[in-house]
Amino acid sequence: MDGNQKNETPGIVKAVNSMTETQTYTIIDGRKISQDIKKEISEKVAMRKQEGKKVPHLAIILVGDDGASQTYVDHKVKACKEVGFHYTMMRFADTISEDKLMKHIDQVNRDEDVDGFIVQLPLPLNISVERITEKIRPDKDVDGFTNRNFGSIVSKNPLLLPATPFGVMELLKRYNIPTEGKNCVVVGASRLVGAPLSMMLVEEGKATVTICHKFTKDLGMFTRHADILITAVGKPGLITADMVKEGAVVIDVGTTRVEGPQYKSGFALKGDVEFKEVAPKTSYITPVPGGVGPMTIASLLLNTLRATELRNP
Ligand code: GUN
């Protein structure tokens, strides 16, 4: 933390500038919210066990030996253990063919004991993410990646919501940050985050939403108008202080592994936002790591519980 900042209440930082004005901003604690959600889920699982109902079962398919994917999957397994879910890890070499992987997905689709499953991305280049994703049964698609679940955002009763956007909406709700009528700018129009999140902000959040992407000219012209600025690009340093309105809420979904000898583990996780210079201008901001990241796993667990409840009420 900078020398001119004092942290008196956890999560709330007082920034005093040279004009002796005092601004405060809250660092949104995704780890704490995800712990709260996991506690709520484990209570529901304990209740289901007591009532003799089926315990949620998540299967995870991992192809290849990408280090980052392995770490994410380890976190998912740990989260399953924490809340009392059953889980199955299925690993395949990166030489597996698309057809063979499709057959395994078919098997998991038909396995009555598995309530939800995910295929960890990225996949080897010879395998089509779209074909694999679309093979997943929508009512077991706990990542919310299928076209059916993307489309269900605009239905009255969504099936399983895309996990990361769901996590962002949950963070806003649990910090009592209103979205209705707000000017939201989403930077990044990806199929898995930016696009579904924009629709959820419109449908559920009743916000006015602008979607920016790599072809947007003069990004700052849009971001400076945002009451709520959400960035999901994966480009460290993209959002600087001059691009953010005073008092804005800033949600950073970008998570990039930056390697360097100065980092103990050999790498650091960086968001899209220049946190140090942007934070003092905001009212609320998510850090990276510890902001949106833990919420993706919390949403995955919520979706798995919902998938179980739908199949085995
Ligand atoms: N790779 C990076 N993030 C994710 C995620 O949320 N789900 C899956 N399946 N793969 C990922």
PDB file of C-alpha atoms and ligand atoms in Angstrom:
ATOM      1  CA  MET A   1       0.000   0.000   0.000  1.00  0.00           C
ATOM      2  CA  ASP A   2       1.192   3.555  -0.714  1.00  0.00           C
ATOM      3  CA  GLY A   3       2.485   5.677   2.159  1.00  0.00           C
ATOM      4  CA  ASN A   4      -0.416   8.118   1.850  1.00  0.00           C
ATOM      5  CA  GLN A   5      -3.060   5.476   2.379  1.00  0.00           C
ATOM      6  CA  LYS A   6      -4.367   4.151   5.689  1.00  0.00           C
ATOM      7  CA  ASN A   7      -6.363   0.995   6.036  1.00  0.00           C
ATOM      8  CA  GLU A   8      -8.595   1.345   9.099  1.00  0.00           C
ATOM      9  CA  THR A   9     -11.494  -0.999   8.334  1.00  0.00           C
ATOM     10  CA  PRO A  10     -10.612  -4.195   6.489  1.00  0.00           C
ATOM     11  CA  GLY A  11     -11.522  -3.751   2.828  1.00  0.00           C
ATOM     12  CA  ILE A  12     -12.016  -0.003   3.157  1.00  0.00           C
ATOM     13  CA  VAL A  13      -9.060   2.158   2.266  1.00  0.00           C
ATOM     14  CA  LYS A  14      -8.785   5.852   3.025  1.00  0.00           C
ATOM     15  CA  ALA A  15      -6.813   7.712   0.406  1.00  0.00           C
ATOM     16  CA  VAL A  16      -5.729  11.237   1.364  1.00  0.00           C
ATOM     17  CA  ASN A  17      -4.564  13.367  -1.521  1.00  0.00           C
ATOM     18  CA  SER A  18      -2.409  16.473  -1.490  1.00  0.00           C
ATOM     19  CA  MET A  19      -5.457  18.806  -1.541  1.00  0.00           C
ATOM     20  CA  THR A  20      -6.399  17.315   1.908  1.00  0.00           C
ATOM     21  CA  GLU A  21      -9.573  15.878   0.418  1.00  0.00           C
ATOM     22  CA  THR A  22     -10.289  12.427   1.764  1.00  0.00           C
ATOM     23  CA  GLN A  23     -11.706   9.734  -0.479  1.00  0.00           C
ATOM     24  CA  THR A  24     -12.500   6.240   0.550  1.00  0.00           C
ATOM     25  CA  TYR A  25     -12.795   3.177  -1.568  1.00  0.00           C
ATOM     26  CA  THR A  26     -13.681  -0.386  -0.726  1.00  0.00           C
ATOM     27  CA  ILE A  27     -11.611  -3.305  -1.921  1.00  0.00           C
ATOM     28  CA  ILE A  28     -14.136  -5.992  -2.831  1.00  0.00           C
ATOM     29  CA  ASP A  29     -13.110  -9.180  -1.064  1.00  0.00           C
ATOM     30  CA  GLY A  30     -13.971 -12.065  -3.404  1.00  0.00           C
ATOM     31  CA  ARG A  31     -12.264 -14.572  -1.112  1.00  0.00           C
ATOM     32  CA  LYS A  32     -14.534 -13.616   1.803  1.00  0.00           C
ATOM     33  CA  ILE A  33     -17.724 -13.698  -0.317  1.00  0.00           C
ATOM     34  CA  SER A  34     -16.750 -17.037  -1.836  1.00  0.00           C
ATOM     35  CA  GLN A  35     -16.120 -18.417   1.696  1.00  0.00           C
ATOM     36  CA  ASP A  36     -19.604 -17.191   2.715  1.00  0.00           C
ATOM     37  CA  ILE A  37     -21.127 -18.943  -0.324  1.00  0.00           C
ATOM     38  CA  LYS A  38     -19.200 -22.155   0.363  1.00  0.00           C
ATOM     39  CA  LYS A  39     -20.474 -22.123   3.951  1.00  0.00           C
ATOM     40  CA  GLU A  40     -24.062 -21.715   2.697  1.00  0.00           C
ATOM     41  CA  ILE A  41     -23.561 -24.587   0.224  1.00  0.00           C
ATOM     42  CA  SER A  42     -22.005 -26.920   2.804  1.00  0.00           C
ATOM     43  CA  GLU A  43     -24.989 -26.331   5.099  1.00  0.00           C
ATOM     44  CA  LYS A  44     -27.354 -27.273   2.255  1.00  0.00           C
ATOM     45  CA  VAL A  45     -25.277 -30.390   1.462  1.00  0.00           C
ATOM     46  CA  ALA A  46     -25.336 -31.428   5.137  1.00  0.00           C
ATOM     47  CA  MET A  47     -29.112 -30.960   5.112  1.00  0.00           C
ATOM     48  CA  ARG A  48     -29.466 -33.066   1.942  1.00  0.00           C
ATOM     49  CA  LYS A  49     -27.370 -35.836   3.561  1.00  0.00           C
ATOM     50  CA  GLN A  50     -29.557 -35.714   6.669  1.00  0.00           C
ATOM     51  CA  GLU A  51     -32.671 -36.053   4.517  1.00  0.00           C
ATOM     52  CA  GLY A  52     -31.168 -38.985   2.609  1.00  0.00           C
ATOM     53  CA  LYS A  53     -30.997 -36.993  -0.655  1.00  0.00           C
ATOM     54  CA  LYS A  54     -28.300 -37.285  -3.292  1.00  0.00           C
ATOM     55  CA  VAL A  55     -24.964 -35.586  -2.579  1.00  0.00           C
ATOM     56  CA  PRO A  56     -23.869 -33.323  -5.484  1.00  0.00           C
ATOM     57  CA  HIS A  57     -21.233 -34.905  -7.722  1.00  0.00           C
ATOM     58  CA  LEU A  58     -18.973 -32.783  -9.964  1.00  0.00           C
ATOM     59  CA  ALA A  59     -16.757 -34.352 -12.636  1.00  0.00           C
ATOM     60  CA  ILE A  60     -13.774 -32.460 -14.021  1.00  0.00           C
ATOM     61  CA  ILE A  61     -12.165 -33.300 -17.360  1.00  0.00           C
ATOM     62  CA  LEU A  62      -8.593 -32.109 -17.799  1.00  0.00           C
ATOM     63  CA  VAL A  63      -6.713 -32.583 -21.067  1.00  0.00           C
ATOM     64  CA  GLY A  64      -2.922 -32.187 -21.168  1.00  0.00           C
ATOM     65  CA  ASP A  65      -0.565 -30.882 -18.521  1.00  0.00           C
ATOM     66  CA  ASP A  66      -0.827 -27.091 -18.691  1.00  0.00           C
ATOM     67  CA  GLY A  67       0.429 -25.765 -15.333  1.00  0.00           C
ATOM     68  CA  ALA A  68      -2.187 -23.013 -14.939  1.00  0.00           C
ATOM     69  CA  SER A  69      -5.056 -25.404 -15.758  1.00  0.00           C
ATOM     70  CA  GLN A  70      -3.711 -27.899 -13.224  1.00  0.00           C
ATOM     71  CA  THR A  71      -3.703 -25.166 -10.548  1.00  0.00           C
ATOM     72  CA  TYR A  72      -7.281 -24.092 -11.368  1.00  0.00           C
ATOM     73  CA  VAL A  73      -8.458 -27.701 -11.288  1.00  0.00           C
ATOM     74  CA  ASP A  74      -6.708 -28.281  -7.936  1.00  0.00           C
ATOM     75  CA  HIS A  75      -8.651 -25.302  -6.546  1.00  0.00           C
ATOM     76  CA  LYS A  76     -11.920 -26.766  -7.852  1.00  0.00           C
ATOM     77  CA  VAL A  77     -11.208 -30.165  -6.258  1.00  0.00           C
ATOM     78  CA  LYS A  78     -10.318 -28.460  -2.958  1.00  0.00           C
ATOM     79  CA  ALA A  79     -13.579 -26.481  -3.090  1.00  0.00           C
ATOM     80  CA  CYS A  80     -15.590 -29.699  -3.654  1.00  0.00           C
ATOM     81  CA  LYS A  81     -13.958 -31.231  -0.584  1.00  0.00           C
ATOM     82  CA  GLU A  82     -14.690 -28.099   1.473  1.00  0.00           C
ATOM     83  CA  VAL A  83     -18.440 -28.183   0.770  1.00  0.00           C
ATOM     84  CA  GLY A  84     -18.831 -31.980   0.929  1.00  0.00           C
ATOM     85  CA  PHE A  85     -19.448 -32.655  -2.789  1.00  0.00           C
ATOM     86  CA  HIS A  86     -18.384 -35.892  -4.436  1.00  0.00           C
ATOM     87  CA  TYR A  87     -15.998 -35.326  -7.309  1.00  0.00           C
ATOM     88  CA  THR A  88     -14.311 -37.260 -10.105  1.00  0.00           C
ATOM     89  CA  MET A  89     -11.138 -36.151 -11.877  1.00  0.00           C
ATOM     90  CA  MET A  90     -10.736 -37.413 -15.440  1.00  0.00           C
ATOM     91  CA  ARG A  91      -7.364 -36.788 -17.039  1.00  0.00           C
ATOM     92  CA  PHE A  92      -6.385 -37.321 -20.657  1.00  0.00           C
ATOM     93  CA  ALA A  93      -3.108 -36.855 -22.518  1.00  0.00           C
ATOM     94  CA  ASP A  94      -2.972 -33.909 -24.926  1.00  0.00           C
ATOM     95  CA  THR A  95      -2.665 -36.432 -27.762  1.00  0.00           C
ATOM     96  CA  ILE A  96      -6.311 -37.500 -27.324  1.00  0.00           C
ATOM     97  CA  SER A  97      -8.406 -37.061 -30.474  1.00  0.00           C
ATOM     98  CA  GLU A  98     -11.526 -34.906 -30.574  1.00  0.00           C
ATOM     99  CA  ASP A  99     -13.679 -37.959 -31.354  1.00  0.00           C
ATOM    100  CA  LYS A 100     -12.314 -39.882 -28.369  1.00  0.00           C
ATOM    101  CA  LEU A 101     -12.910 -36.915 -26.062  1.00  0.00           C
ATOM    102  CA  MET A 102     -16.459 -36.590 -27.428  1.00  0.00           C
ATOM    103  CA  LYS A 103     -17.058 -40.247 -26.517  1.00  0.00           C
ATOM    104  CA  HIS A 104     -15.902 -39.631 -22.939  1.00  0.00           C
ATOM    105  CA  ILE A 105     -18.215 -36.613 -22.711  1.00  0.00           C
ATOM    106  CA  ASP A 106     -21.078 -38.774 -23.940  1.00  0.00           C
ATOM    107  CA  GLN A 107     -20.336 -41.238 -21.156  1.00  0.00           C
ATOM    108  CA  VAL A 108     -20.372 -38.517 -18.475  1.00  0.00           C
ATOM    109  CA  ASN A 109     -23.569 -37.098 -19.991  1.00  0.00           C
ATOM    110  CA  ARG A 110     -25.199 -40.502 -19.463  1.00  0.00           C
ATOM    111  CA  ASP A 111     -23.685 -41.210 -16.025  1.00  0.00           C
ATOM    112  CA  GLU A 112     -26.653 -40.879 -13.679  1.00  0.00           C
ATOM    113  CA  ASP A 113     -24.426 -40.278 -10.670  1.00  0.00           C
ATOM    114  CA  VAL A 114     -22.700 -37.175 -12.144  1.00  0.00           C
ATOM    115  CA  ASP A 115     -24.822 -34.058 -11.618  1.00  0.00           C
ATOM    116  CA  GLY A 116     -22.521 -31.585 -13.331  1.00  0.00           C
ATOM    117  CA  PHE A 117     -19.216 -31.547 -15.162  1.00  0.00           C
ATOM    118  CA  ILE A 118     -16.717 -29.234 -16.788  1.00  0.00           C
ATOM    119  CA  VAL A 119     -14.053 -29.541 -19.433  1.00  0.00           C
ATOM    120  CA  GLN A 120     -11.154 -27.357 -18.325  1.00  0.00           C
ATOM    121  CA  LEU A 121      -9.993 -24.885 -20.980  1.00  0.00           C
ATOM    122  CA  PRO A 122      -7.797 -24.325 -22.905  1.00  0.00           C
ATOM    123  CA  LEU A 123      -7.874 -27.494 -24.977  1.00  0.00           C
ATOM    124  CA  PRO A 124      -5.157 -28.639 -27.412  1.00  0.00           C
ATOM    125  CA  LEU A 125      -5.373 -26.723 -30.707  1.00  0.00           C
ATOM    126  CA  ASN A 126      -6.542 -29.769 -32.696  1.00  0.00           C
ATOM    127  CA  ILE A 127      -9.724 -29.950 -30.599  1.00  0.00           C
ATOM    128  CA  SER A 128     -12.640 -27.609 -31.238  1.00  0.00           C
ATOM    129  CA  VAL A 129     -13.762 -25.891 -28.029  1.00  0.00           C
ATOM    130  CA  GLU A 130     -17.139 -25.136 -29.624  1.00  0.00           C
ATOM    131  CA  ARG A 131     -17.802 -28.766 -30.600  1.00  0.00           C
ATOM    132  CA  ILE A 132     -16.721 -30.072 -27.188  1.00  0.00           C
ATOM    133  CA  THR A 133     -18.723 -27.474 -25.277  1.00  0.00           C
ATOM    134  CA  GLU A 134     -21.863 -28.118 -27.295  1.00  0.00           C
ATOM    135  CA  LYS A 135     -21.576 -31.837 -26.558  1.00  0.00           C
ATOM    136  CA  ILE A 136     -22.148 -31.200 -22.832  1.00  0.00           C
ATOM    137  CA  ARG A 137     -25.721 -31.778 -21.667  1.00  0.00           C
ATOM    138  CA  PRO A 138     -27.058 -28.295 -20.816  1.00  0.00           C
ATOM    139  CA  ASP A 139     -28.490 -29.470 -17.499  1.00  0.00           C
ATOM    140  CA  LYS A 140     -25.028 -30.757 -16.500  1.00  0.00           C
ATOM    141  CA  ASP A 141     -23.158 -27.751 -17.956  1.00  0.00           C
ATOM    142  CA  VAL A 142     -22.147 -26.186 -14.633  1.00  0.00           C
ATOM    143  CA  ASP A 143     -19.681 -23.784 -16.326  1.00  0.00           C
ATOM    144  CA  GLY A 144     -22.708 -22.415 -18.204  1.00  0.00           C
ATOM    145  CA  PHE A 145     -20.735 -22.501 -21.477  1.00  0.00           C
ATOM    146  CA  THR A 146     -23.291 -24.097 -23.830  1.00  0.00           C
ATOM    147  CA  ASN A 147     -25.332 -22.018 -26.260  1.00  0.00           C
ATOM    148  CA  ARG A 148     -28.472 -23.255 -24.482  1.00  0.00           C
ATOM    149  CA  ASN A 149     -27.300 -21.788 -21.163  1.00  0.00           C
ATOM    150  CA  PHE A 150     -26.037 -18.586 -22.814  1.00  0.00           C
ATOM    151  CA  GLY A 151     -29.472 -18.138 -24.352  1.00  0.00           C
ATOM    152  CA  SER A 152     -31.221 -18.957 -21.099  1.00  0.00           C
ATOM    153  CA  ILE A 153     -29.893 -15.677 -19.613  1.00  0.00           C
ATOM    154  CA  VAL A 154     -32.786 -13.950 -21.368  1.00  0.00           C
ATOM    155  CA  SER A 155     -35.387 -16.477 -20.237  1.00  0.00           C
ATOM    156  CA  LYS A 156     -37.584 -16.036 -17.161  1.00  0.00           C
ATOM    157  CA  ASN A 157     -36.120 -19.143 -15.568  1.00  0.00           C
ATOM    158  CA  PRO A 158     -32.453 -19.572 -16.529  1.00  0.00           C
ATOM    159  CA  LEU A 159     -31.105 -23.127 -16.347  1.00  0.00           C
ATOM    160  CA  LEU A 160     -27.423 -22.804 -15.364  1.00  0.00           C
ATOM    161  CA  LEU A 161     -25.867 -19.342 -15.644  1.00  0.00           C
ATOM    162  CA  PRO A 162     -22.339 -18.811 -17.028  1.00  0.00           C
ATOM    163  CA  ALA A 163     -20.147 -19.154 -13.928  1.00  0.00           C
ATOM    164  CA  THR A 164     -17.843 -16.116 -14.049  1.00  0.00           C
ATOM    165  CA  PRO A 165     -20.584 -13.606 -15.017  1.00  0.00           C
ATOM    166  CA  PHE A 166     -22.790 -15.168 -12.317  1.00  0.00           C
ATOM    167  CA  GLY A 167     -19.933 -14.577  -9.839  1.00  0.00           C
ATOM    168  CA  VAL A 168     -19.613 -10.916 -10.850  1.00  0.00           C
ATOM    169  CA  MET A 169     -23.374 -10.338 -10.421  1.00  0.00           C
ATOM    170  CA  GLU A 170     -23.213 -12.031  -7.014  1.00  0.00           C
ATOM    171  CA  LEU A 171     -20.323  -9.768  -5.911  1.00  0.00           C
ATOM    172  CA  LEU A 172     -22.306  -6.657  -6.903  1.00  0.00           C
ATOM    173  CA  LYS A 173     -25.383  -7.957  -5.047  1.00  0.00           C
ATOM    174  CA  ARG A 174     -23.571  -8.935  -1.882  1.00  0.00           C
ATOM    175  CA  TYR A 175     -21.850  -5.515  -1.703  1.00  0.00           C
ATOM    176  CA  ASN A 176     -25.249  -3.833  -2.265  1.00  0.00           C
ATOM    177  CA  ILE A 177     -23.968  -2.082  -5.375  1.00  0.00           C
ATOM    178  CA  PRO A 178     -27.040  -1.031  -7.375  1.00  0.00           C
ATOM    179  CA  THR A 179     -27.011  -1.633 -11.139  1.00  0.00           C
ATOM    180  CA  GLU A 180     -30.494  -0.444 -12.150  1.00  0.00           C
ATOM    181  CA  GLY A 181     -30.245   2.484 -14.553  1.00  0.00           C
ATOM    182  CA  LYS A 182     -26.460   2.613 -14.138  1.00  0.00           C
ATOM    183  CA  ASN A 183     -24.115   3.153 -16.995  1.00  0.00           C
ATOM    184  CA  CYS A 184     -22.109  -0.090 -17.248  1.00  0.00           C
ATOM    185  CA  VAL A 185     -19.197  -0.433 -19.631  1.00  0.00           C
ATOM    186  CA  VAL A 186     -17.935  -3.957 -20.270  1.00  0.00           C
ATOM    187  CA  VAL A 187     -14.517  -4.168 -21.918  1.00  0.00           C
ATOM    188  CA  GLY A 188     -14.158  -7.509 -23.693  1.00  0.00           C
ATOM    189  CA  ALA A 189     -16.896  -9.256 -25.670  1.00  0.00           C
ATOM    190  CA  SER A 190     -15.772 -12.854 -25.187  1.00  0.00           C
ATOM    191  CA  ARG A 191     -18.305 -15.648 -25.531  1.00  0.00           C
ATOM    192  CA  LEU A 192     -17.496 -16.925 -22.020  1.00  0.00           C
ATOM    193  CA  VAL A 193     -17.395 -13.677 -20.008  1.00  0.00           C
ATOM    194  CA  GLY A 194     -17.960 -10.277 -21.671  1.00  0.00           C
ATOM    195  CA  ALA A 195     -20.958 -11.208 -23.838  1.00  0.00           C
ATOM    196  CA  PRO A 196     -22.983 -13.174 -21.226  1.00  0.00           C
ATOM    197  CA  LEU A 197     -22.116 -10.694 -18.467  1.00  0.00           C
ATOM    198  CA  SER A 198     -23.387  -7.804 -20.602  1.00  0.00           C
ATOM    199  CA  MET A 199     -26.695  -9.629 -21.107  1.00  0.00           C
ATOM    200  CA  MET A 200     -27.002 -10.391 -17.389  1.00  0.00           C
ATOM    201  CA  LEU A 201     -26.381  -6.724 -16.542  1.00  0.00           C
ATOM    202  CA  VAL A 202     -29.200  -5.760 -18.930  1.00  0.00           C
ATOM    203  CA  GLU A 203     -31.665  -8.530 -17.987  1.00  0.00           C
ATOM    204  CA  GLU A 204     -31.144  -8.998 -14.282  1.00  0.00           C
ATOM    205  CA  GLY A 205     -29.310  -5.775 -13.498  1.00  0.00           C
ATOM    206  CA  LYS A 206     -31.553  -3.426 -15.545  1.00  0.00           C
ATOM    207  CA  ALA A 207     -28.419  -1.466 -16.458  1.00  0.00           C
ATOM    208  CA  THR A 208     -27.549   0.460 -19.607  1.00  0.00           C
ATOM    209  CA  VAL A 209     -24.641  -1.485 -21.086  1.00  0.00           C
ATOM    210  CA  THR A 210     -21.931  -0.601 -23.569  1.00  0.00           C
ATOM    211  CA  ILE A 211     -19.746  -3.451 -24.819  1.00  0.00           C
ATOM    212  CA  CYS A 212     -16.239  -2.491 -25.938  1.00  0.00           C
ATOM    213  CA  HIS A 213     -13.815  -4.858 -27.673  1.00  0.00           C
ATOM    214  CA  LYS A 214     -10.553  -4.944 -29.558  1.00  0.00           C
ATOM    215  CA  PHE A 215     -11.987  -2.966 -32.469  1.00  0.00           C
ATOM    216  CA  THR A 216     -13.298  -0.153 -30.236  1.00  0.00           C
ATOM    217  CA  LYS A 217     -11.689   3.151 -31.146  1.00  0.00           C
ATOM    218  CA  ASP A 218     -10.724   5.434 -28.226  1.00  0.00           C
ATOM    219  CA  LEU A 219     -11.582   3.025 -25.398  1.00  0.00           C
ATOM    220  CA  GLY A 220     -11.152   5.774 -22.773  1.00  0.00           C
ATOM    221  CA  MET A 221     -13.978   7.800 -24.310  1.00  0.00           C
ATOM    222  CA  PHE A 222     -16.351   4.977 -23.276  1.00  0.00           C
ATOM    223  CA  THR A 223     -14.782   3.883 -19.983  1.00  0.00           C
ATOM    224  CA  ARG A 224     -14.739   7.454 -18.614  1.00  0.00           C
ATOM    225  CA  HIS A 225     -18.558   7.438 -18.706  1.00  0.00           C
ATOM    226  CA  ALA A 226     -18.908   4.225 -16.702  1.00  0.00           C
ATOM    227  CA  ASP A 227     -20.590   4.154 -13.299  1.00  0.00           C
ATOM    228  CA  ILE A 228     -19.606   0.495 -13.297  1.00  0.00           C
ATOM    229  CA  LEU A 229     -16.573  -0.489 -15.363  1.00  0.00           C
ATOM    230  CA  ILE A 230     -15.966  -4.189 -15.921  1.00  0.00           C
ATOM    231  CA  THR A 231     -12.933  -5.376 -17.791  1.00  0.00           C
ATOM    232  CA  ALA A 232     -12.378  -8.944 -19.006  1.00  0.00           C
ATOM    233  CA  VAL A 233      -9.618  -8.789 -21.583  1.00  0.00           C
ATOM    234  CA  GLY A 234      -6.440 -10.352 -20.186  1.00  0.00           C
ATOM    235  CA  LYS A 235      -4.169  -7.397 -20.931  1.00  0.00           C
ATOM    236  CA  PRO A 236      -2.305  -6.137 -17.846  1.00  0.00           C
ATOM    237  CA  GLY A 237      -2.137  -2.341 -17.603  1.00  0.00           C
ATOM    238  CA  LEU A 238      -5.006  -1.776 -20.074  1.00  0.00           C
ATOM    239  CA  ILE A 239      -7.059   0.415 -17.716  1.00  0.00           C
ATOM    240  CA  THR A 240      -5.238   3.439 -16.321  1.00  0.00           C
ATOM    241  CA  ALA A 241      -6.448   6.165 -13.927  1.00  0.00           C
ATOM    242  CA  ASP A 242      -7.233   8.655 -16.717  1.00  0.00           C
ATOM    243  CA  MET A 243      -9.770   6.165 -18.135  1.00  0.00           C
ATOM    244  CA  VAL A 244     -11.854   5.942 -14.953  1.00  0.00           C
ATOM    245  CA  LYS A 245     -14.537   8.315 -13.639  1.00  0.00           C
ATOM    246  CA  GLU A 246     -14.262   9.535 -10.024  1.00  0.00           C
ATOM    247  CA  GLY A 247     -16.335   7.288  -7.771  1.00  0.00           C
ATOM    248  CA  ALA A 248     -16.768   4.495 -10.329  1.00  0.00           C
ATOM    249  CA  VAL A 249     -17.091   0.827  -9.385  1.00  0.00           C
ATOM    250  CA  VAL A 250     -14.312  -1.144 -11.101  1.00  0.00           C
ATOM    251  CA  ILE A 251     -14.506  -4.932 -11.544  1.00  0.00           C
ATOM    252  CA  ASP A 252     -11.400  -6.579 -12.974  1.00  0.00           C
ATOM    253  CA  VAL A 253     -12.031 -10.024 -14.470  1.00  0.00           C
ATOM    254  CA  GLY A 254      -8.714 -10.113 -16.348  1.00  0.00           C
ATOM    255  CA  THR A 255      -6.248 -12.643 -14.972  1.00  0.00           C
ATOM    256  CA  THR A 256      -2.913 -12.965 -16.728  1.00  0.00           C
ATOM    257  CA  ARG A 257       0.093 -14.968 -15.566  1.00  0.00           C
ATOM    258  CA  VAL A 258       3.118 -12.679 -15.847  1.00  0.00           C
ATOM    259  CA  GLU A 259       6.419 -14.507 -15.449  1.00  0.00           C
ATOM    260  CA  GLY A 260       9.537 -12.941 -13.956  1.00  0.00           C
ATOM    261  CA  PRO A 261      12.496 -13.755 -11.685  1.00  0.00           C
ATOM    262  CA  GLN A 262      11.285 -11.158  -9.148  1.00  0.00           C
ATOM    263  CA  TYR A 263       8.279 -13.351  -8.264  1.00  0.00           C
ATOM    264  CA  LYS A 264       8.832 -16.070  -5.647  1.00  0.00           C
ATOM    265  CA  SER A 265       6.740 -18.623  -7.546  1.00  0.00           C
ATOM    266  CA  GLY A 266       8.178 -17.500 -10.895  1.00  0.00           C
ATOM    267  CA  PHE A 267       4.995 -15.675 -11.913  1.00  0.00           C
ATOM    268  CA  ALA A 268       2.354 -13.233 -10.657  1.00  0.00           C
ATOM    269  CA  LEU A 269      -1.328 -12.902 -11.534  1.00  0.00           C
ATOM    270  CA  LYS A 270      -2.154  -9.489 -13.017  1.00  0.00           C
ATOM    271  CA  GLY A 271      -5.504  -7.944 -13.785  1.00  0.00           C
ATOM    272  CA  ASP A 272      -6.321  -5.536 -16.623  1.00  0.00           C
ATOM    273  CA  VAL A 273      -6.422  -2.568 -14.244  1.00  0.00           C
ATOM    274  CA  GLU A 274      -3.444  -0.542 -12.970  1.00  0.00           C
ATOM    275  CA  PHE A 275      -4.714  -1.082  -9.428  1.00  0.00           C
ATOM    276  CA  LYS A 276      -2.463   1.356  -7.520  1.00  0.00           C
ATOM    277  CA  GLU A 277      -3.300   4.410  -9.600  1.00  0.00           C
ATOM    278  CA  VAL A 278      -6.943   3.507 -10.337  1.00  0.00           C
ATOM    279  CA  ALA A 279      -8.111   2.435  -6.846  1.00  0.00           C
ATOM    280  CA  PRO A 280      -8.076   5.919  -5.222  1.00  0.00           C
ATOM    281  CA  LYS A 281     -10.482   7.185  -7.919  1.00  0.00           C
ATOM    282  CA  THR A 282     -13.030   4.442  -7.322  1.00  0.00           C
ATOM    283  CA  SER A 283     -15.762   3.756  -4.775  1.00  0.00           C
ATOM    284  CA  TYR A 284     -15.337  -0.033  -5.053  1.00  0.00           C
ATOM    285  CA  ILE A 285     -12.659  -2.068  -6.803  1.00  0.00           C
ATOM    286  CA  THR A 286     -11.761  -5.762  -7.092  1.00  0.00           C
ATOM    287  CA  PRO A 287      -8.130  -6.805  -6.630  1.00  0.00           C
ATOM    288  CA  VAL A 288      -6.356  -9.475  -8.710  1.00  0.00           C
ATOM    289  CA  PRO A 289      -5.917 -12.013  -7.261  1.00  0.00           C
ATOM    290  CA  GLY A 290      -8.665 -12.267  -4.638  1.00  0.00           C
ATOM    291  CA  GLY A 291     -11.504 -10.483  -6.454  1.00  0.00           C
ATOM    292  CA  VAL A 292     -13.510 -12.177  -9.196  1.00  0.00           C
ATOM    293  CA  GLY A 293     -11.285 -15.315  -9.377  1.00  0.00           C
ATOM    294  CA  PRO A 294     -12.613 -17.060  -6.251  1.00  0.00           C
ATOM    295  CA  MET A 295     -16.182 -16.228  -7.351  1.00  0.00           C
ATOM    296  CA  THR A 296     -15.902 -18.382 -10.484  1.00  0.00           C
ATOM    297  CA  ILE A 297     -15.378 -21.430  -8.279  1.00  0.00           C
ATOM    298  CA  ALA A 298     -18.167 -20.372  -5.902  1.00  0.00           C
ATOM    299  CA  SER A 299     -20.525 -20.095  -8.909  1.00  0.00           C
ATOM    300  CA  LEU A 300     -19.406 -23.488 -10.197  1.00  0.00           C
ATOM    301  CA  LEU A 301     -20.394 -24.986  -6.832  1.00  0.00           C
ATOM    302  CA  LEU A 302     -23.721 -23.099  -6.821  1.00  0.00           C
ATOM    303  CA  ASN A 303     -24.458 -24.389 -10.327  1.00  0.00           C
ATOM    304  CA  THR A 304     -23.545 -27.956  -9.330  1.00  0.00           C
ATOM    305  CA  LEU A 305     -25.902 -27.750  -6.356  1.00  0.00           C
ATOM    306  CA  ARG A 306     -28.641 -26.360  -8.619  1.00  0.00           C
ATOM    307  CA  ALA A 307     -28.054 -29.095 -11.232  1.00  0.00           C
ATOM    308  CA  THR A 308     -28.381 -31.683  -8.437  1.00  0.00           C
ATOM    309  CA  GLU A 309     -31.544 -30.103  -7.079  1.00  0.00           C
ATOM    310  CA  LEU A 310     -33.077 -30.032 -10.584  1.00  0.00           C
ATOM    311  CA  ARG A 311     -32.349 -33.723 -11.202  1.00  0.00           C
ATOM    312  CA  ASN A 312     -32.891 -34.965  -7.644  1.00  0.00           C
ATOM    313  CA  PRO A 313     -35.119 -32.473  -5.763  1.00  0.00           C
TER     314      PRO A 313
HETATM  315  N1  GUN B   1     -10.202 -22.067 -17.994  1.00  0.00           N
HETATM  316  C1  GUN B   1     -10.072 -20.864 -17.404  1.00  0.00           C
HETATM  317  N2  GUN B   1     -11.180 -20.547 -16.713  1.00  0.00           N
HETATM  318  C2  GUN B   1     -12.042 -21.580 -16.883  1.00  0.00           C
HETATM  319  C3  GUN B   1     -13.364 -21.841 -16.397  1.00  0.00           C
HETATM  320  O1  GUN B   1     -13.975 -21.055 -15.683  1.00  0.00           O
HETATM  321  N3  GUN B   1     -13.901 -23.040 -16.794  1.00  0.00           N
HETATM  322  C4  GUN B   1     -13.237 -23.918 -17.586  1.00  0.00           C
HETATM  323  N4  GUN B   1     -13.859 -25.047 -17.921  1.00  0.00           N
HETATM  324  N5  GUN B   1     -12.025 -23.693 -18.055  1.00  0.00           N
HETATM  325  C5  GUN B   1     -11.425 -22.533 -17.685  1.00  0.00           C
END
